[in-house]
Coordinates of C-alpha atoms in Angstrom, one line a residue:
X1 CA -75.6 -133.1 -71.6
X2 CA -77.8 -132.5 -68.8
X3 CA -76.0 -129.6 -67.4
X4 CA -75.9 -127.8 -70.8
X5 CA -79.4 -128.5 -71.5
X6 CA -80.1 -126.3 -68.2
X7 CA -77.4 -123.7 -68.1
X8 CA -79.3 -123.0 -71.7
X9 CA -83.0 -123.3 -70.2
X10 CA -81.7 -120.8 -67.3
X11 CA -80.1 -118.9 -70.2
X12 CA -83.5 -118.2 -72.2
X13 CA -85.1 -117.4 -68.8
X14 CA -82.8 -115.1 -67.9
X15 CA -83.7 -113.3 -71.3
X16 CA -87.2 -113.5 -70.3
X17 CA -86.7 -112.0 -67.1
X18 CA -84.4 -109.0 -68.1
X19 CA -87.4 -108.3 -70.6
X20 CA -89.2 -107.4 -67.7
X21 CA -89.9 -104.3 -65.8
X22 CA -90.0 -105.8 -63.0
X23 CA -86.6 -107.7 -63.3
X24 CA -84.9 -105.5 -64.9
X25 CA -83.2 -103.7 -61.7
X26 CA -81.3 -107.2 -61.2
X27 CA -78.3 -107.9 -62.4
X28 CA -77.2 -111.4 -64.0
X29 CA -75.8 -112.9 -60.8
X30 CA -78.9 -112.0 -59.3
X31 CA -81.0 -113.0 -61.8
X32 CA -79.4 -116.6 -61.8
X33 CA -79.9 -116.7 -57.8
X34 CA -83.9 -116.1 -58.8
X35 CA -83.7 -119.3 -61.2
X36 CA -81.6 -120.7 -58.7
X37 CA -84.5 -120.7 -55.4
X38 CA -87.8 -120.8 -57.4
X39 CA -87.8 -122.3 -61.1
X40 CA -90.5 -120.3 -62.7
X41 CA -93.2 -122.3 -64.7
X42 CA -94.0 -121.6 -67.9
X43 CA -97.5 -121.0 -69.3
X44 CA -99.7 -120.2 -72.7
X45 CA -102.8 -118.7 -71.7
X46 CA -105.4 -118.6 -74.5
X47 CA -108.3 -115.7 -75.2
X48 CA -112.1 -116.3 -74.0
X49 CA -110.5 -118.5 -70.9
X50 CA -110.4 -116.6 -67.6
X51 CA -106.9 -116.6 -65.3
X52 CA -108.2 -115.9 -62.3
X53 CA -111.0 -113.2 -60.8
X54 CA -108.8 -110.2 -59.1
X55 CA -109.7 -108.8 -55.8
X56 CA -111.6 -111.6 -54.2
X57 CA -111.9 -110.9 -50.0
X58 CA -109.8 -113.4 -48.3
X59 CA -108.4 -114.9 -51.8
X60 CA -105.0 -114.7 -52.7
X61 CA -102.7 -116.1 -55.9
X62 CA -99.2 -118.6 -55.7
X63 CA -97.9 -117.0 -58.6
X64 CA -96.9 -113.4 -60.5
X65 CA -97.4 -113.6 -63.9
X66 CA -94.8 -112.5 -65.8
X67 CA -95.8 -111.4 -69.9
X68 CA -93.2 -112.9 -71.9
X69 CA -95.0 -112.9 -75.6
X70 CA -98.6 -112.2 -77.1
X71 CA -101.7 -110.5 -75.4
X72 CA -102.5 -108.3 -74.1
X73 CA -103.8 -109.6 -70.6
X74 CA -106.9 -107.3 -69.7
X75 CA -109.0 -106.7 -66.0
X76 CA -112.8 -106.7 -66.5
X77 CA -114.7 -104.9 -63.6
X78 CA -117.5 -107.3 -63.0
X79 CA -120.2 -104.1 -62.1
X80 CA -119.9 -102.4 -65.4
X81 CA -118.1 -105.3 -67.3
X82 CA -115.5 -102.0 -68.2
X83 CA -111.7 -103.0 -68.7
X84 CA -109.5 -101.2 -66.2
X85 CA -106.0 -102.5 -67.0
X86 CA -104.4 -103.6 -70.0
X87 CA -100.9 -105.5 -69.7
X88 CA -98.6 -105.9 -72.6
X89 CA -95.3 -108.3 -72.7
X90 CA -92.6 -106.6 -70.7
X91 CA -94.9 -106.2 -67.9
X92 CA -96.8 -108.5 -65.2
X93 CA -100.1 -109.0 -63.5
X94 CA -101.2 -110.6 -60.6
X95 CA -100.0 -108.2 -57.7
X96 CA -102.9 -106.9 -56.4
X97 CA -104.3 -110.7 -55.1
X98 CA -100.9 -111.1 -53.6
X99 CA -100.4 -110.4 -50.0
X100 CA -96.8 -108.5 -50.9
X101 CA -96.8 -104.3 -50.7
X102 CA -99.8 -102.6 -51.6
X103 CA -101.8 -106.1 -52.6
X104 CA -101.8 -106.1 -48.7
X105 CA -104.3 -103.4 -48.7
X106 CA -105.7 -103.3 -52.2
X107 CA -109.8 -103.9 -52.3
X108 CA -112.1 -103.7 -55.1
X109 CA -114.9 -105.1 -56.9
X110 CA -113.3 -109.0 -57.7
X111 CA -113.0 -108.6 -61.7
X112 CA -112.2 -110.9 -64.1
X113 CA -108.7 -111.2 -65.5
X114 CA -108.4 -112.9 -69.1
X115 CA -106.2 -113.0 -71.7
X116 CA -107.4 -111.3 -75.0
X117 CA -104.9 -113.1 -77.3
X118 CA -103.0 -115.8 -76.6
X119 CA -100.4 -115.1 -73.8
X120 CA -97.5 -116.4 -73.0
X121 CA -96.1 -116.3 -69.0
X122 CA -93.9 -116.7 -66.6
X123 CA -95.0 -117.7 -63.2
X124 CA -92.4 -116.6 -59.9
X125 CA -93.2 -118.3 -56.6
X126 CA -94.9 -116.3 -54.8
X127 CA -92.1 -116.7 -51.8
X128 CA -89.8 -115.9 -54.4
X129 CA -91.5 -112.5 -55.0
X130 CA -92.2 -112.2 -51.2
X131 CA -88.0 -112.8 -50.2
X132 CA -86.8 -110.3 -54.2
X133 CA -89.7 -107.7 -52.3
X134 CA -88.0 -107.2 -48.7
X135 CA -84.3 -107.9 -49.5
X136 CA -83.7 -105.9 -52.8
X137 CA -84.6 -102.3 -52.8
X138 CA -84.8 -101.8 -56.4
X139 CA -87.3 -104.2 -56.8
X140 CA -89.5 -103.5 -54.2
X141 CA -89.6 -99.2 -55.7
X142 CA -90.8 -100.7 -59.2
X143 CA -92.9 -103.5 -57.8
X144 CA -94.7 -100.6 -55.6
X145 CA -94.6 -98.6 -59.0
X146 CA -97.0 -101.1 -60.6
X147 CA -99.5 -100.4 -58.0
X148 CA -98.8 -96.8 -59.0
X149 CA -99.3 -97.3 -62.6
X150 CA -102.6 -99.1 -62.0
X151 CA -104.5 -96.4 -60.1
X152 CA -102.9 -93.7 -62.9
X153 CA -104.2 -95.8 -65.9
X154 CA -107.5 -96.1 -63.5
X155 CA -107.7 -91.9 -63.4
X156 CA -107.2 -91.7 -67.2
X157 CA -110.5 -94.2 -67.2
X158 CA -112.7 -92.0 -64.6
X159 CA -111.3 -88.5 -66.5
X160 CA -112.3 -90.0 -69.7
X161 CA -115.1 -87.5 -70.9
X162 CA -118.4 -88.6 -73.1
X163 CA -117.1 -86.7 -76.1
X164 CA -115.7 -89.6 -78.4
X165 CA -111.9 -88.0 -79.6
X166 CA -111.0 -87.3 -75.6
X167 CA -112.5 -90.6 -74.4
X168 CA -110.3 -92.5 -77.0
X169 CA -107.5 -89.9 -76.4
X170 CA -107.9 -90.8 -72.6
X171 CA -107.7 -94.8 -73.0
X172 CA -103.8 -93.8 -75.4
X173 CA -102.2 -91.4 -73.4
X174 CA -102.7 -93.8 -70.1
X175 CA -101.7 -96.8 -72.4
X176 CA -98.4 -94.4 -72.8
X177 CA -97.4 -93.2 -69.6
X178 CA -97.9 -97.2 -68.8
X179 CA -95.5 -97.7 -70.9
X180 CA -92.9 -95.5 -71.0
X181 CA -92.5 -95.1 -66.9
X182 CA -92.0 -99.0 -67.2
X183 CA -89.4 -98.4 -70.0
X184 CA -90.9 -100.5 -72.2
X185 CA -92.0 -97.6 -75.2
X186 CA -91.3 -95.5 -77.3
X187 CA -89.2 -96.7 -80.0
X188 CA -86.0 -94.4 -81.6
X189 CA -88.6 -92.6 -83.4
X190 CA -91.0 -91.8 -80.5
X191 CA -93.0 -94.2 -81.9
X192 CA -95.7 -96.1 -79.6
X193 CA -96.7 -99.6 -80.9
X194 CA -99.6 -101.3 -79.1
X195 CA -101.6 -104.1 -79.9
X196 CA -105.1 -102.7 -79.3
X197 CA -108.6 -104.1 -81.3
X198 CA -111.4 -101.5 -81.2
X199 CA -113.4 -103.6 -79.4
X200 CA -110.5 -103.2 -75.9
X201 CA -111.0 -99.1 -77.0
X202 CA -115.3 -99.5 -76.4
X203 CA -114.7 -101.6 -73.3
X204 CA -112.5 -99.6 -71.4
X205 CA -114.1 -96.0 -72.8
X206 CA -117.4 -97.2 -72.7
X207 CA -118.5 -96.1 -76.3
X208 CA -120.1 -98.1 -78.9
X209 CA -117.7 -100.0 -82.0
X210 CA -118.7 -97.8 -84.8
X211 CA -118.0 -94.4 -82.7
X212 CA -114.8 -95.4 -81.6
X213 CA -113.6 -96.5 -85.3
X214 CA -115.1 -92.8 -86.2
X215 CA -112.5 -91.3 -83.7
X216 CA -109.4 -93.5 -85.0
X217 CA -110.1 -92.7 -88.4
X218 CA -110.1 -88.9 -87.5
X219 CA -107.1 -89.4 -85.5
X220 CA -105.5 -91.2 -88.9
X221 CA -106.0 -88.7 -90.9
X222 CA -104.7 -86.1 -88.9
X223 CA -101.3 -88.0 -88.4
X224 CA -101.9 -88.7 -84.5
X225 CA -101.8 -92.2 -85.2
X226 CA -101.2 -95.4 -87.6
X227 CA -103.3 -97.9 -87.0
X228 CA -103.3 -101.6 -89.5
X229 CA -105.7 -100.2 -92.1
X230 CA -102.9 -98.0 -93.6
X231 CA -99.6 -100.3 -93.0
X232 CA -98.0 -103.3 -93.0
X233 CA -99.0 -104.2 -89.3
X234 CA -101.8 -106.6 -88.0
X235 CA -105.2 -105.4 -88.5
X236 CA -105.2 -104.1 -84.5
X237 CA -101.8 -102.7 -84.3
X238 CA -102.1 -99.1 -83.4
X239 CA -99.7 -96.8 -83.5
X240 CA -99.6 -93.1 -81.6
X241 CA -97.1 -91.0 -84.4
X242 CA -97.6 -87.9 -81.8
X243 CA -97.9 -88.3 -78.3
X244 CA -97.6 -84.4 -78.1
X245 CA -100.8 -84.0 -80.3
X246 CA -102.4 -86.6 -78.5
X247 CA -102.3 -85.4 -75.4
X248 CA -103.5 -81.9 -76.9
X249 CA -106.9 -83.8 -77.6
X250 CA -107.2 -85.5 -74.4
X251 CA -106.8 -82.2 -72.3
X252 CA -108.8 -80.2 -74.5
X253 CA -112.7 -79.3 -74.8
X254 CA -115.2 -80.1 -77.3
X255 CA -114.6 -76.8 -79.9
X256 CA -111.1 -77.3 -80.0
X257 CA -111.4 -80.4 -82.0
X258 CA -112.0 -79.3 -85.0
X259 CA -111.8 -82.9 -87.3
X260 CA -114.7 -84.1 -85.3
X261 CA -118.0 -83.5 -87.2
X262 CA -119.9 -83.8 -83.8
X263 CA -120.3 -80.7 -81.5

């Protein structure tokens, strides 16, 4: 009984894992020598509670968080309280406090990292991550992508302009290339989901709640995007119908947008 009880533990985690962007380059033996050497630890991580404060000189973590469910997890820069990183299930957090790759090297402002909704995570050992890192190439290319895709999302956040449609056009199409260079988005259709309040939109574009639900509703009604007033979803599920059109109105200039009442 006790066998079967953890060939099916090390069975769910292995579901888990191949969920992930990061694990996804491993294949099942490899996966099972992971479970094998570090037994991850499972974790809920509830909103308004900080993780941990990114960044911190001489500070570094035991663990990689692994998403598995919920969120998403979110960085708040501690100077301008701004959001800088938003992680959705699929992906992780943590790397830029570990002393692996580019974490090595990474310096900032420490910033708070928190979990907007309720989270559920995997932790890996950090030697775990440390030994998958220098003897499995594959790993180590999309582990250093994640440093990548942080500093990309970043220039979407410094690019994002004052006018309201390409600030809130900047904050999507980075949320996008996120996900679709980790593989995680876009569905058959083309479709990209997120789970994404206004209030994550004003923090990371630095506008106020009432102009940013001005831009949304715009960008509803010219089919750029679905968000939970108009369907089935969650009252924060957004969805970008037209990446194409989207990115039209984040590389544009003011009197091209022509929905926008505001010149």
């Amino acid at each position: 009984m006790g066998t079967t009880v953890k060939a099916s533990k090390q069975d769910a985690l292995k579901a888990i894992l191949r969920q992930n962007a990061l694990f996804r380059v491993l294949n099942a033996s490899e996966l099972g020598q992971v479970l094998e050497a570090c037994a991850p630890e499972s974790e809920k991580l509830y909103s308004n509670r900080p993780v941990y404060t990114a960044y911190r000189p001489g500070h570094q973590l035991a663990f990689l968080y692994l998403i598995a469910s919920g969120g998403p997890a979110i960085v708040r820069s501690s100077p301008l309280d701004r959001i800088i990183a938003i992680h959705y299930p699929g992906s992780c957090f943590g790397m830029g406090s570990l002393p692996i790759g580019f974490g090595k090297i990474q310096l900032g402002f420490p910033s708070l990292l928190e979990s907007y909704k309720t989270t559920d995570v995997l932790k890996i050992p950090l030697e775990a991550v440390q030994r998958l890192y220098n003897e499995h190439e594959g790993f180590q290319k999309r582990y250093d992508l994640l440093f990548e895709l942080h500093e990309k999302f970043q220039y979407h956040l410094l690019n994002c302009s004052t006018y309201p449609p390409q600030a809130v056009a900047s904050i999507l199409r980075g949320l996008i290339y996120q996900e679709r260079e980790l593989g995680n988005q876009p569905n058959e259709a083309g479709v990209y989901t997120f789970d994404l309040p206004v209030d994550i939109i004003a923090r990371a574009s630095q506008l106020n709640l009432r102009t940013v639900e001005q831009v949304l509703k715009g960008m509803e009604q010219q089919r750029l995007i679905e968000t939970g007033r108009s369907s089935d979803f969650s009252a924060d599920t957004l969805s970008v119908l037209d990446a194409e059109g989207m990115k039209e109105v984040y590389s544009t200039t003011r009197d091209k947008v022509h929905w926008w009442p505001l010149k």
